[in-house]
Amino acid sequence: RKEVEQDPGPFNVPEGATVAFNCTYSNSASQSFFWYRQDCRKEPKLLMSVYSSGNEDGRFTAQLNRASQYISLLIRDSKLSDSATYLCVVNTRSQGNLIFGKGTKLSVKP
Amino acid sequence: DAGVIQSPRHEVTEMGQEVTLRCKPISGHNSLFWYRQTMMRGLELLIYFNNNVPIDDSGMPEDRFSAKMPNASFSTLKIQPSEPRDSAVYFCASSFPAGSNYGYTFGSGTRLTVV
Protein backbone atom coordinates (compact mmCIF):
# COMPACT_ATOMS: atom_id res chain seq x y z
CA ARG A 1 0.00 0.00 0.00
CA LYS A 2 1.33 3.41 -0.94
CA GLU A 3 2.15 5.74 1.94
CA VAL A 4 -0.08 8.54 0.68
CA GLU A 5 -2.86 7.92 -1.83
CA GLN A 6 -4.96 10.41 -3.73
CA ASP A 7 -7.46 10.25 -6.57
CA PRO A 8 -5.49 11.71 -9.52
CA GLY A 9 -8.61 13.24 -11.07
CA PRO A 10 -8.94 15.37 -13.08
CA PHE A 11 -11.80 17.10 -11.36
CA ASN A 12 -13.49 19.40 -13.86
CA VAL A 13 -15.84 21.83 -12.14
CA PRO A 14 -17.60 25.09 -13.07
CA GLU A 15 -16.73 28.36 -11.42
CA GLY A 16 -18.51 28.76 -8.12
CA ALA A 17 -18.75 25.04 -7.44
CA THR A 18 -17.71 23.34 -4.22
CA VAL A 19 -15.18 20.55 -4.65
CA ALA A 20 -13.64 18.13 -2.18
CA PHE A 21 -10.45 16.09 -2.37
CA ASN A 22 -9.62 13.13 -0.22
CA CYS A 23 -6.39 11.48 0.77
CA THR A 24 -5.47 8.42 2.80
CA TYR A 25 -2.19 7.64 4.50
CA SER A 26 -0.83 4.30 5.63
CA ASN A 27 1.35 5.10 8.66
CA SER A 28 -0.72 5.53 11.80
CA ALA A 29 2.25 7.22 13.51
CA SER A 30 2.14 10.15 11.08
CA GLN A 31 2.26 13.43 12.92
CA SER A 32 2.02 16.38 10.54
CA PHE A 33 -0.25 16.91 7.59
CA PHE A 34 -0.35 19.49 4.82
CA TRP A 35 -1.94 20.39 1.54
CA TYR A 36 0.32 21.79 -1.16
CA ARG A 37 -0.66 23.34 -4.45
CA GLN A 38 1.37 22.91 -7.63
CA ASP A 39 0.72 24.90 -10.78
CA CYS A 40 1.78 23.52 -14.14
CA ARG A 41 5.57 23.56 -14.53
CA LYS A 42 6.01 25.26 -11.15
CA GLU A 43 7.20 24.18 -7.75
CA PRO A 44 4.84 22.94 -5.03
CA LYS A 45 3.74 25.63 -2.60
CA LEU A 46 2.30 25.19 0.86
CA LEU A 47 -1.44 25.80 0.83
CA MET A 48 -2.25 25.00 4.42
CA SER A 49 -1.41 22.77 7.35
CA VAL A 50 -4.05 20.34 8.58
CA TYR A 51 -4.86 20.24 12.26
CA SER A 52 -6.69 17.57 14.24
CA SER A 53 -9.60 19.87 14.96
CA GLY A 54 -9.92 20.89 11.33
CA ASN A 55 -9.05 24.33 10.06
CA GLU A 56 -10.23 26.89 7.59
CA ASP A 57 -8.48 29.51 5.50
CA GLY A 58 -10.91 31.59 3.52
CA ARG A 59 -12.59 29.34 0.97
CA PHE A 60 -10.43 26.37 1.94
CA THR A 61 -11.24 23.90 4.73
CA ALA A 62 -9.03 20.99 5.74
CA GLN A 63 -10.07 18.06 7.90
CA LEU A 64 -8.13 15.23 9.50
CA ASN A 65 -9.56 11.91 10.67
CA ARG A 66 -6.80 10.05 12.51
CA ALA A 67 -8.95 6.98 13.20
CA SER A 68 -9.56 6.47 9.48
CA GLN A 69 -6.18 7.90 8.44
CA TYR A 70 -7.93 10.25 6.10
CA ILE A 71 -7.40 13.89 5.13
CA SER A 72 -9.70 16.10 3.12
CA LEU A 73 -9.63 19.50 1.45
CA LEU A 74 -12.80 21.39 0.62
CA ILE A 75 -12.78 24.35 -1.74
CA ARG A 76 -15.88 26.54 -1.78
CA ASP A 77 -16.85 29.00 -4.51
CA SER A 78 -14.17 27.73 -6.93
CA LYS A 79 -12.26 30.31 -8.95
CA LEU A 80 -10.51 29.88 -12.28
CA SER A 81 -7.27 30.56 -10.43
CA ASP A 82 -7.82 27.48 -8.25
CA SER A 83 -6.95 25.29 -11.24
CA ALA A 84 -3.85 23.36 -10.18
CA THR A 85 -2.74 20.03 -8.78
CA TYR A 86 -3.31 19.59 -5.04
CA LEU A 87 -0.82 17.44 -3.18
CA CYS A 88 -1.59 15.70 0.08
CA VAL A 89 1.50 15.60 2.29
CA VAL A 90 2.26 13.60 5.40
CA ASN A 91 5.15 13.51 7.86
CA THR A 92 5.67 9.80 8.40
CA ARG A 93 8.81 9.69 10.46
CA SER A 94 10.02 11.36 13.59
CA GLN A 95 12.94 12.79 11.66
CA GLY A 96 10.46 14.70 9.60
CA ASN A 97 10.83 14.13 5.89
CA LEU A 98 7.54 14.75 4.16
CA ILE A 99 5.90 12.17 1.92
CA PHE A 100 3.91 13.57 -0.98
CA GLY A 101 0.92 12.05 -2.69
CA LYS A 102 0.88 12.18 -6.48
CA GLY A 103 -1.72 14.90 -6.43
CA THR A 104 -5.25 15.55 -7.57
CA LYS A 105 -5.68 17.73 -10.62
CA LEU A 106 -8.40 20.38 -10.49
CA SER A 107 -9.63 22.29 -13.51
CA VAL A 108 -12.13 25.09 -12.91
CA LYS A 109 -14.02 26.11 -16.04
CA PRO A 110 -15.86 29.39 -16.73
CA ASP B 1 14.33 36.70 1.49
CA ALA B 2 14.90 35.42 -2.03
CA GLY B 3 13.57 31.98 -1.22
CA VAL B 4 15.25 28.72 -2.19
CA ILE B 5 17.45 29.30 -5.21
CA GLN B 6 18.26 26.52 -7.65
CA SER B 7 20.49 26.51 -10.68
CA PRO B 8 20.44 25.86 -13.51
CA ARG B 9 16.72 26.16 -14.36
CA HIS B 10 17.12 23.89 -17.36
CA GLU B 11 19.83 21.42 -18.27
CA VAL B 12 20.12 19.36 -21.42
CA THR B 13 23.00 16.94 -21.50
CA GLU B 14 24.15 13.88 -23.35
CA MET B 15 24.06 10.44 -21.81
CA GLY B 16 27.25 9.71 -19.92
CA GLN B 17 27.98 13.31 -19.00
CA GLU B 18 28.26 14.57 -15.44
CA VAL B 19 25.48 16.84 -14.22
CA THR B 20 25.66 19.07 -11.15
CA LEU B 21 22.57 20.73 -9.70
CA ARG B 22 22.91 23.52 -7.14
CA CYS B 23 20.77 24.80 -4.32
CA LYS B 24 20.90 27.69 -1.88
CA PRO B 25 18.41 27.24 0.98
CA ILE B 26 16.61 29.98 2.84
CA SER B 27 18.84 31.56 5.44
CA GLY B 28 18.04 30.17 8.89
CA HIS B 29 16.53 26.94 7.61
CA ASN B 30 18.57 24.02 8.84
CA SER B 31 16.96 21.19 6.89
CA LEU B 32 17.47 20.72 3.17
CA PHE B 33 15.80 18.21 0.89
CA TRP B 34 16.34 17.03 -2.67
CA TYR B 35 13.29 15.68 -4.50
CA ARG B 36 12.80 14.34 -8.01
CA GLN B 37 9.47 14.62 -9.83
CA THR B 38 8.26 12.61 -12.81
CA MET B 39 4.80 12.04 -14.20
CA MET B 40 4.96 8.35 -13.40
CA ARG B 41 6.33 8.46 -9.86
CA GLY B 42 5.37 11.91 -8.59
CA LEU B 43 7.62 13.60 -6.03
CA GLU B 44 10.25 11.30 -4.59
CA LEU B 45 12.61 12.21 -1.78
CA LEU B 46 16.21 11.52 -2.77
CA ILE B 47 18.12 12.72 0.30
CA TYR B 48 17.84 15.19 3.13
CA PHE B 49 20.23 17.01 5.43
CA ASN B 50 19.85 18.36 8.96
CA ASN B 51 22.46 20.95 9.92
CA ASN B 52 24.51 20.01 6.85
CA VAL B 53 24.62 16.32 7.82
CA PRO B 54 22.99 13.74 5.51
CA ILE B 55 20.25 11.99 7.48
CA ASP B 56 18.47 9.76 4.99
CA ASP B 57 19.78 8.95 1.52
CA SER B 58 17.70 5.83 1.02
CA GLY B 59 15.92 7.49 -1.89
CA MET B 60 19.07 8.01 -3.93
CA PRO B 61 18.54 5.72 -6.92
CA GLU B 62 22.05 4.33 -7.21
CA ASP B 63 25.71 5.11 -6.88
CA ARG B 64 25.58 7.43 -9.85
CA PHE B 65 23.85 9.97 -7.60
CA SER B 66 25.66 11.87 -4.86
CA ALA B 67 24.79 14.92 -2.77
CA LYS B 68 26.81 17.22 -0.59
CA MET B 69 26.15 20.11 1.73
CA PRO B 70 29.51 21.70 2.57
CA ASN B 71 27.91 24.56 4.51
CA ALA B 72 24.53 25.89 5.61
CA SER B 73 24.01 27.93 2.47
CA PHE B 74 24.86 25.54 -0.33
CA SER B 75 24.14 22.03 -1.55
CA THR B 76 24.83 20.08 -4.73
CA LEU B 77 23.30 17.02 -6.32
CA LYS B 78 25.56 15.29 -8.80
CA ILE B 79 24.75 12.60 -11.35
CA GLN B 80 27.70 10.83 -12.92
CA PRO B 81 27.27 9.35 -15.47
CA SER B 82 23.84 10.61 -16.46
CA GLU B 83 21.30 8.38 -18.22
CA PRO B 84 18.09 9.17 -20.15
CA ARG B 85 15.98 7.74 -17.31
CA ASP B 86 17.34 10.48 -15.04
CA SER B 87 15.31 13.03 -17.01
CA ALA B 88 13.00 14.71 -14.51
CA VAL B 89 12.47 17.90 -12.55
CA TYR B 90 14.73 18.06 -9.52
CA PHE B 91 13.54 20.21 -6.63
CA CYS B 92 15.44 21.43 -3.64
CA ALA B 93 13.48 22.45 -0.55
CA SER B 94 14.41 23.82 2.85
CA SER B 95 12.67 24.14 6.18
CA PHE B 96 13.06 24.71 9.89
CA PRO B 97 13.95 21.56 11.81
CA ALA B 98 12.70 18.38 10.21
CA GLY B 99 10.10 16.80 12.47
CA SER B 100 8.53 20.13 13.33
CA ASN B 101 5.17 21.19 12.02
CA TYR B 102 6.67 23.47 9.40
CA GLY B 103 6.14 22.82 5.74
CA TYR B 104 8.86 23.08 3.17
CA THR B 105 9.72 25.91 0.81
CA PHE B 106 10.67 24.66 -2.62
CA GLY B 107 12.97 26.15 -5.19
CA SER B 108 11.82 26.59 -8.78
CA GLY B 109 13.43 23.30 -9.77
CA THR B 110 15.91 22.17 -12.39
CA ARG B 111 14.39 20.54 -15.45
CA LEU B 112 16.92 17.93 -16.55
CA THR B 113 16.83 16.27 -19.95
CA VAL B 114 19.37 13.57 -20.75
CA VAL B 115 19.50 12.64 -24.42
mmCIF file of N, CA, C and O in Angstrom, chain A residues 28-91:
data_model
loop_
_atom_site.group_PDB
_atom_site.id
_atom_site.type_symbol
_atom_site.label_atom_id
_atom_site.label_comp_id
_atom_site.label_asym_id
_atom_site.label_seq_id
_atom_site.Cartn_x
_atom_site.Cartn_y
_atom_site.Cartn_z
ATOM 1 N N SER A 28 0.092 4.986 10.713
ATOM 2 C CA SER A 28 -0.722 5.530 11.803
ATOM 3 C C SER A 28 0.083 6.433 12.741
ATOM 4 O O SER A 28 -0.489 7.179 13.533
ATOM 5 N N ALA A 29 1.413 6.366 12.657
ATOM 6 C CA ALA A 29 2.254 7.218 13.507
ATOM 7 C C ALA A 29 2.512 8.583 12.888
ATOM 8 O O ALA A 29 3.253 9.395 13.446
ATOM 9 N N SER A 30 1.933 8.854 11.742
ATOM 10 C CA SER A 30 2.137 10.145 11.082
ATOM 11 C C SER A 30 1.715 11.279 12.000
ATOM 12 O O SER A 30 0.731 11.161 12.738
ATOM 13 N N GLN A 31 2.461 12.377 11.942
ATOM 14 C CA GLN A 31 2.262 13.435 12.919
ATOM 15 C C GLN A 31 1.846 14.770 12.330
ATOM 16 O O GLN A 31 1.128 15.535 12.969
ATOM 17 N N SER A 32 2.311 15.079 11.132
ATOM 18 C CA SER A 32 2.025 16.383 10.542
ATOM 19 C C SER A 32 1.416 16.174 9.166
ATOM 20 O O SER A 32 1.806 15.256 8.446
ATOM 21 N N PHE A 33 0.504 17.075 8.824
ATOM 22 C CA PHE A 33 -0.247 16.912 7.585
ATOM 23 C C PHE A 33 -0.402 18.269 6.907
ATOM 24 O O PHE A 33 -0.597 19.288 7.582
ATOM 25 N N PHE A 34 -0.312 18.240 5.579
ATOM 26 C CA PHE A 34 -0.352 19.489 4.824
ATOM 27 C C PHE A 34 -1.074 19.260 3.499
ATOM 28 O O PHE A 34 -1.130 18.139 2.986
ATOM 29 N N TRP A 35 -1.547 20.347 2.954
ATOM 30 C CA TRP A 35 -1.942 20.392 1.544
ATOM 31 C C TRP A 35 -1.023 21.388 0.842
ATOM 32 O O TRP A 35 -0.816 22.515 1.317
ATOM 33 N N TYR A 36 -0.481 20.938 -0.294
ATOM 34 C CA TYR A 36 0.317 21.795 -1.155
ATOM 35 C C TYR A 36 -0.424 21.973 -2.469
ATOM 36 O O TYR A 36 -1.202 21.117 -2.888
ATOM 37 N N ARG A 37 -0.109 23.063 -3.130
ATOM 38 C CA ARG A 37 -0.659 23.338 -4.447
ATOM 39 C C ARG A 37 0.508 23.424 -5.426
ATOM 40 O O ARG A 37 1.546 24.025 -5.121
ATOM 41 N N GLN A 38 0.327 22.815 -6.612
ATOM 42 C CA GLN A 38 1.371 22.909 -7.633
ATOM 43 C C GLN A 38 0.733 23.308 -8.954
ATOM 44 O O GLN A 38 -0.111 22.589 -9.500
ATOM 45 N N ASP A 39 1.151 24.457 -9.460
ATOM 46 C CA ASP A 39 0.723 24.900 -10.783
ATOM 47 C C ASP A 39 1.604 24.233 -11.837
ATOM 48 O O ASP A 39 2.726 23.788 -11.547
ATOM 49 N N CYS A 40 1.078 24.201 -13.052
ATOM 50 C CA CYS A 40 1.780 23.522 -14.142
ATOM 51 C C CYS A 40 3.190 24.084 -14.328
ATOM 52 O O CYS A 40 3.373 25.305 -14.426
ATOM 53 N N ARG A 41 4.168 23.216 -14.299
ATOM 54 C CA ARG A 41 5.573 23.560 -14.530
ATOM 55 C C ARG A 41 6.126 24.512 -13.458
ATOM 56 O O ARG A 41 7.056 25.275 -13.699
ATOM 57 N N LYS A 42 5.535 24.457 -12.281
ATOM 58 C CA LYS A 42 6.012 25.259 -11.154
ATOM 59 C C LYS A 42 6.335 24.353 -9.971
ATOM 60 O O LYS A 42 6.045 23.152 -10.007
ATOM 61 N N GLU A 43 6.901 24.959 -8.935
ATOM 62 C CA GLU A 43 7.202 24.184 -7.746
ATOM 63 C C GLU A 43 5.971 24.062 -6.847
ATOM 64 O O GLU A 43 5.083 24.908 -6.883
ATOM 65 N N PRO A 44 5.934 23.025 -6.012
ATOM 66 C CA PRO A 44 4.841 22.935 -5.030
ATOM 67 C C PRO A 44 4.946 24.079 -4.024
ATOM 68 O O PRO A 44 6.039 24.466 -3.613
ATOM 69 N N LYS A 45 3.777 24.577 -3.608
ATOM 70 C CA LYS A 45 3.739 25.630 -2.600
ATOM 71 C C LYS A 45 2.759 25.241 -1.503
ATOM 72 O O LYS A 45 1.677 24.696 -1.785
ATOM 73 N N LEU A 46 3.145 25.530 -0.277
ATOM 74 C CA LEU A 46 2.300 25.185 0.863
ATOM 75 C C LEU A 46 0.983 25.949 0.795
ATOM 76 O O LEU A 46 0.967 27.177 0.719
ATOM 77 N N LEU A 47 -0.109 25.201 0.811
ATOM 78 C CA LEU A 47 -1.440 25.803 0.829
ATOM 79 C C LEU A 47 -1.899 25.993 2.270
ATOM 80 O O LEU A 47 -2.277 27.077 2.688
ATOM 81 N N MET A 48 -1.863 24.906 3.028
ATOM 82 C CA MET A 48 -2.251 24.996 4.423
ATOM 83 C C MET A 48 -1.840 23.738 5.180
ATOM 84 O O MET A 48 -1.711 22.670 4.598
ATOM 85 N N SER A 49 -1.602 23.914 6.472
ATOM 86 C CA SER A 49 -1.409 22.772 7.347
ATOM 87 C C SER A 49 -2.779 22.213 7.712
ATOM 88 O O SER A 49 -3.794 22.897 7.573
ATOM 89 N N VAL A 50 -2.800 20.983 8.178
ATOM 90 C CA VAL A 50 -4.049 20.340 8.578
ATOM 91 C C VAL A 50 -3.954 19.971 10.051
ATOM 92 O O VAL A 50 -3.038 19.235 10.445
ATOM 93 N N TYR A 51 -4.878 20.473 10.837
ATOM 94 C CA TYR A 51 -4.856 20.237 12.264
ATOM 95 C C TYR A 51 -5.964 19.269 12.666
ATOM 96 O O TYR A 51 -6.982 19.144 11.981
ATOM 97 N N SER A 52 -5.760 18.605 13.805
ATOM 98 C CA SER A 52 -6.692 17.565 14.236
ATOM 99 C C SER A 52 -8.125 18.065 14.350
ATOM 100 O O SER A 52 -9.078 17.339 14.070
ATOM 101 N N SER A 53 -8.262 19.325 14.755
ATOM 102 C CA SER A 53 -9.604 19.870 14.964
ATOM 103 C C SER A 53 -10.208 20.397 13.672
ATOM 104 O O SER A 53 -11.338 20.890 13.663
ATOM 105 N N GLY A 54 -9.470 20.303 12.587
ATOM 106 C CA GLY A 54 -9.920 20.888 11.332
ATOM 107 C C GLY A 54 -9.597 22.373 11.311
ATOM 108 O O GLY A 54 -9.544 23.016 12.366
ATOM 109 N N ASN A 55 -9.363 22.915 10.160
ATOM 110 C CA ASN A 55 -9.046 24.332 10.061
ATOM 111 C C ASN A 55 -9.474 24.899 8.724
ATOM 112 O O ASN A 55 -9.628 24.168 7.742
ATOM 113 N N GLU A 56 -9.681 26.209 8.748
ATOM 114 C CA GLU A 56 -10.234 26.890 7.586
ATOM 115 C C GLU A 56 -9.358 28.084 7.248
ATOM 116 O O GLU A 56 -8.822 28.757 8.141
ATOM 117 N N ASP A 57 -9.216 28.330 5.954
ATOM 118 C CA ASP A 57 -8.482 29.511 5.498
ATOM 119 C C ASP A 57 -9.245 30.075 4.310
ATOM 120 O O ASP A 57 -9.092 29.600 3.182
ATOM 121 N N GLY A 58 -10.091 31.030 4.592
ATOM 122 C CA GLY A 58 -10.907 31.594 3.524
ATOM 123 C C GLY A 58 -11.846 30.552 2.941
ATOM 124 O O GLY A 58 -12.643 29.939 3.658
ATOM 125 N N ARG A 59 -11.702 30.302 1.643
ATOM 126 C CA ARG A 59 -12.589 29.337 0.968
ATOM 127 C C ARG A 59 -12.133 27.892 1.136
ATOM 128 O O ARG A 59 -12.805 26.984 0.641
ATOM 129 N N PHE A 60 -11.027 27.697 1.808
ATOM 130 C CA PHE A 60 -10.435 26.365 1.942
ATOM 131 C C PHE A 60 -10.624 25.825 3.361
ATOM 132 O O PHE A 60 -10.346 26.528 4.335
ATOM 133 N N THR A 61 -11.080 24.567 3.436
ATOM 134 C CA THR A 61 -11.241 23.901 4.730
ATOM 135 C C THR A 61 -10.553 22.548 4.672
ATOM 136 O O THR A 61 -10.777 21.770 3.741
ATOM 137 N N ALA A 62 -9.726 22.273 5.662
ATOM 138 C CA ALA A 62 -9.025 20.993 5.740
ATOM 139 C C ALA A 62 -9.502 20.231 6.956
ATOM 140 O O ALA A 62 -9.766 20.811 8.011
ATOM 141 N N GLN A 63 -9.631 18.930 6.804
ATOM 142 C CA GLN A 63 -10.068 18.061 7.898
ATOM 143 C C GLN A 63 -9.126 16.876 8.012
ATOM 144 O O GLN A 63 -8.592 16.404 7.008
ATOM 145 N N LEU A 64 -8.969 16.392 9.239
ATOM 146 C CA LEU A 64 -8.133 15.227 9.500
ATOM 147 C C LEU A 64 -8.934 14.231 10.316
ATOM 148 O O LEU A 64 -9.544 14.606 11.320
ATOM 149 N N ASN A 65 -8.924 12.986 9.903
ATOM 150 C CA ASN A 65 -9.556 11.906 10.672
ATOM 151 C C ASN A 65 -8.474 10.874 10.961
ATOM 152 O O ASN A 65 -8.145 10.054 10.107
ATOM 153 N N ARG A 66 -7.925 10.946 12.162
ATOM 154 C CA ARG A 66 -6.799 10.053 12.510
ATOM 155 C C ARG A 66 -7.255 8.596 12.582
ATOM 156 O O ARG A 66 -6.515 7.689 12.225
ATOM 157 N N ALA A 67 -8.459 8.359 13.047
ATOM 158 C CA ALA A 67 -8.945 6.980 13.195
ATOM 159 C C ALA A 67 -9.010 6.286 11.836
ATOM 160 O O ALA A 67 -8.657 5.106 11.706
ATOM 161 N N SER A 68 -9.440 7.036 10.819
ATOM 162 C CA SER A 68 -9.562 6.466 9.481
ATOM 163 C C SER A 68 -8.343 6.749 8.618
ATOM 164 O O SER A 68 -8.283 6.298 7.466
ATOM 165 N N GLN A 69 -7.399 7.529 9.158
ATOM 166 C CA GLN A 69 -6.183 7.897 8.438
ATOM 167 C C GLN A 69 -6.538 8.555 7.102
ATOM 168 O O GLN A 69 -6.117 8.105 6.023
ATOM 169 N N TYR A 70 -7.267 9.617 7.238
ATOM 170 C CA TYR A 70 -7.931 10.247 6.099
ATOM 171 C C TYR A 70 -7.828 11.758 6.249
ATOM 172 O O TYR A 70 -8.030 12.297 7.344
ATOM 173 N N ILE A 71 -7.510 12.432 5.144
ATOM 174 C CA ILE A 71 -7.401 13.890 5.133
ATOM 175 C C ILE A 71 -8.262 14.406 3.990
ATOM 176 O O ILE A 71 -8.343 13.757 2.937
ATOM 177 N N SER A 72 -8.882 15.546 4.194
ATOM 178 C CA SER A 72 -9.700 16.099 3.124
ATOM 179 C C SER A 72 -9.410 17.585 2.954
ATOM 180 O O SER A 72 -8.919 18.261 3.864
ATOM 181 N N LEU A 73 -9.721 18.071 1.762
ATOM 182 C CA LEU A 73 -9.630 19.498 1.451
ATOM 183 C C LEU A 73 -10.902 19.891 0.720
ATOM 184 O O LEU A 73 -11.263 19.260 -0.277
ATOM 185 N N LEU A 74 -11.564 20.901 1.227
ATOM 186 C CA LEU A 74 -12.801 21.394 0.615
ATOM 187 C C LEU A 74 -12.540 22.798 0.087
ATOM 188 O O LEU A 74 -12.008 23.641 0.815
ATOM 189 N N ILE A 75 -12.903 23.017 -1.150
ATOM 190 C CA ILE A 75 -12.780 24.354 -1.744
ATOM 191 C C ILE A 75 -14.181 24.840 -2.091
ATOM 192 O O ILE A 75 -14.888 24.194 -2.877
ATOM 193 N N ARG A 76 -14.563 25.948 -1.493
ATOM 194 C CA ARG A 76 -15.878 26.537 -1.781
ATOM 195 C C ARG A 76 -15.739 27.645 -2.811
ATOM 196 O O ARG A 76 -14.677 28.281 -2.925
ATOM 197 N N ASP A 77 -16.813 27.886 -3.560
ATOM 198 C CA ASP A 77 -16.855 29.001 -4.514
ATOM 199 C C ASP A 77 -15.601 29.001 -5.401
ATOM 200 O O ASP A 77 -14.827 29.967 -5.427
ATOM 201 N N SER A 78 -15.390 27.915 -6.111
ATOM 202 C CA SER A 78 -14.173 27.734 -6.926
ATOM 203 C C SER A 78 -13.952 28.895 -7.888
ATOM 204 O O SER A 78 -14.896 29.404 -8.501
ATOM 205 N N LYS A 79 -12.682 29.278 -7.998
ATOM 206 C CA LYS A 79 -12.264 30.311 -8.945
ATOM 207 C C LYS A 79 -11.433 29.681 -10.055
ATOM 208 O O LYS A 79 -10.828 28.623 -9.857
ATOM 209 N N LEU A 80 -11.361 30.361 -11.184
ATOM 210 C CA LEU A 80 -10.515 29.877 -12.279
ATOM 211 C C LEU A 80 -9.076 29.694 -11.801
ATOM 212 O O LEU A 80 -8.393 28.756 -12.201
ATOM 213 N N SER A 81 -8.643 30.585 -10.917
ATOM 214 C CA SER A 81 -7.267 30.560 -10.425
ATOM 215 C C SER A 81 -6.994 29.390 -9.482
ATOM 216 O O SER A 81 -5.840 29.164 -9.096
ATOM 217 N N ASP A 82 -8.036 28.665 -9.091
ATOM 218 C CA ASP A 82 -7.823 27.482 -8.248
ATOM 219 C C ASP A 82 -7.350 26.286 -9.070
ATOM 220 O O ASP A 82 -6.961 25.259 -8.510
ATOM 221 N N SER A 83 -7.382 26.396 -10.382
ATOM 222 C CA SER A 83 -6.949 25.289 -11.239
ATOM 223 C C SER A 83 -5.478 24.995 -10.981
ATOM 224 O O SER A 83 -4.619 25.868 -11.133
ATOM 225 N N ALA A 84 -5.207 23.767 -10.570
ATOM 226 C CA ALA A 84 -3.854 23.362 -10.178
ATOM 227 C C ALA A 84 -3.919 21.900 -9.781
ATOM 228 O O ALA A 84 -4.987 21.278 -9.802
ATOM 229 N N THR A 85 -2.781 21.368 -9.379
ATOM 230 C CA THR A 85 -2.736 20.035 -8.776
ATOM 231 C C THR A 85 -2.542 20.197 -7.275
ATOM 232 O O THR A 85 -1.693 20.987 -6.834
ATOM 233 N N TYR A 86 -3.346 19.487 -6.508
ATOM 234 C CA TYR A 86 -3.315 19.593 -5.045
ATOM 235 C C TYR A 86 -2.679 18.337 -4.462
ATOM 236 O O TYR A 86 -3.146 17.222 -4.712
ATOM 237 N N LEU A 87 -1.619 18.539 -3.724
ATOM 238 C CA LEU A 87 -0.819 17.442 -3.181
ATOM 239 C C LEU A 87 -1.105 17.260 -1.689
ATOM 240 O O LEU A 87 -1.015 18.228 -0.919
ATOM 241 N N CYS A 88 -1.418 16.056 -1.329
ATOM 242 C CA CYS A 88 -1.587 15.696 0.081
ATOM 243 C C CYS A 88 -0.223 15.282 0.621
ATOM 244 O O CYS A 88 0.487 14.505 -0.037
ATOM 245 N N VAL A 89 0.141 15.785 1.790
ATOM 246 C CA VAL A 89 1.503 15.596 2.290
ATOM 247 C C VAL A 89 1.464 15.177 3.746
ATOM 248 O O VAL A 89 0.750 15.770 4.557
ATOM 249 N N VAL A 90 2.280 14.188 4.071
ATOM 250 C CA VAL A 90 2.264 13.605 5.405
ATOM 251 C C VAL A 90 3.682 13.456 5.924
ATOM 252 O O VAL A 90 4.581 13.077 5.179
ATOM 253 N N ASN A 91 3.877 13.762 7.186
ATOM 254 C CA ASN A 91 5.154 13.508 7.858
ATOM 255 C C ASN A 91 5.051 12.129 8.485
ATOM 256 O O ASN A 91 4.295 11.932 9.428
#
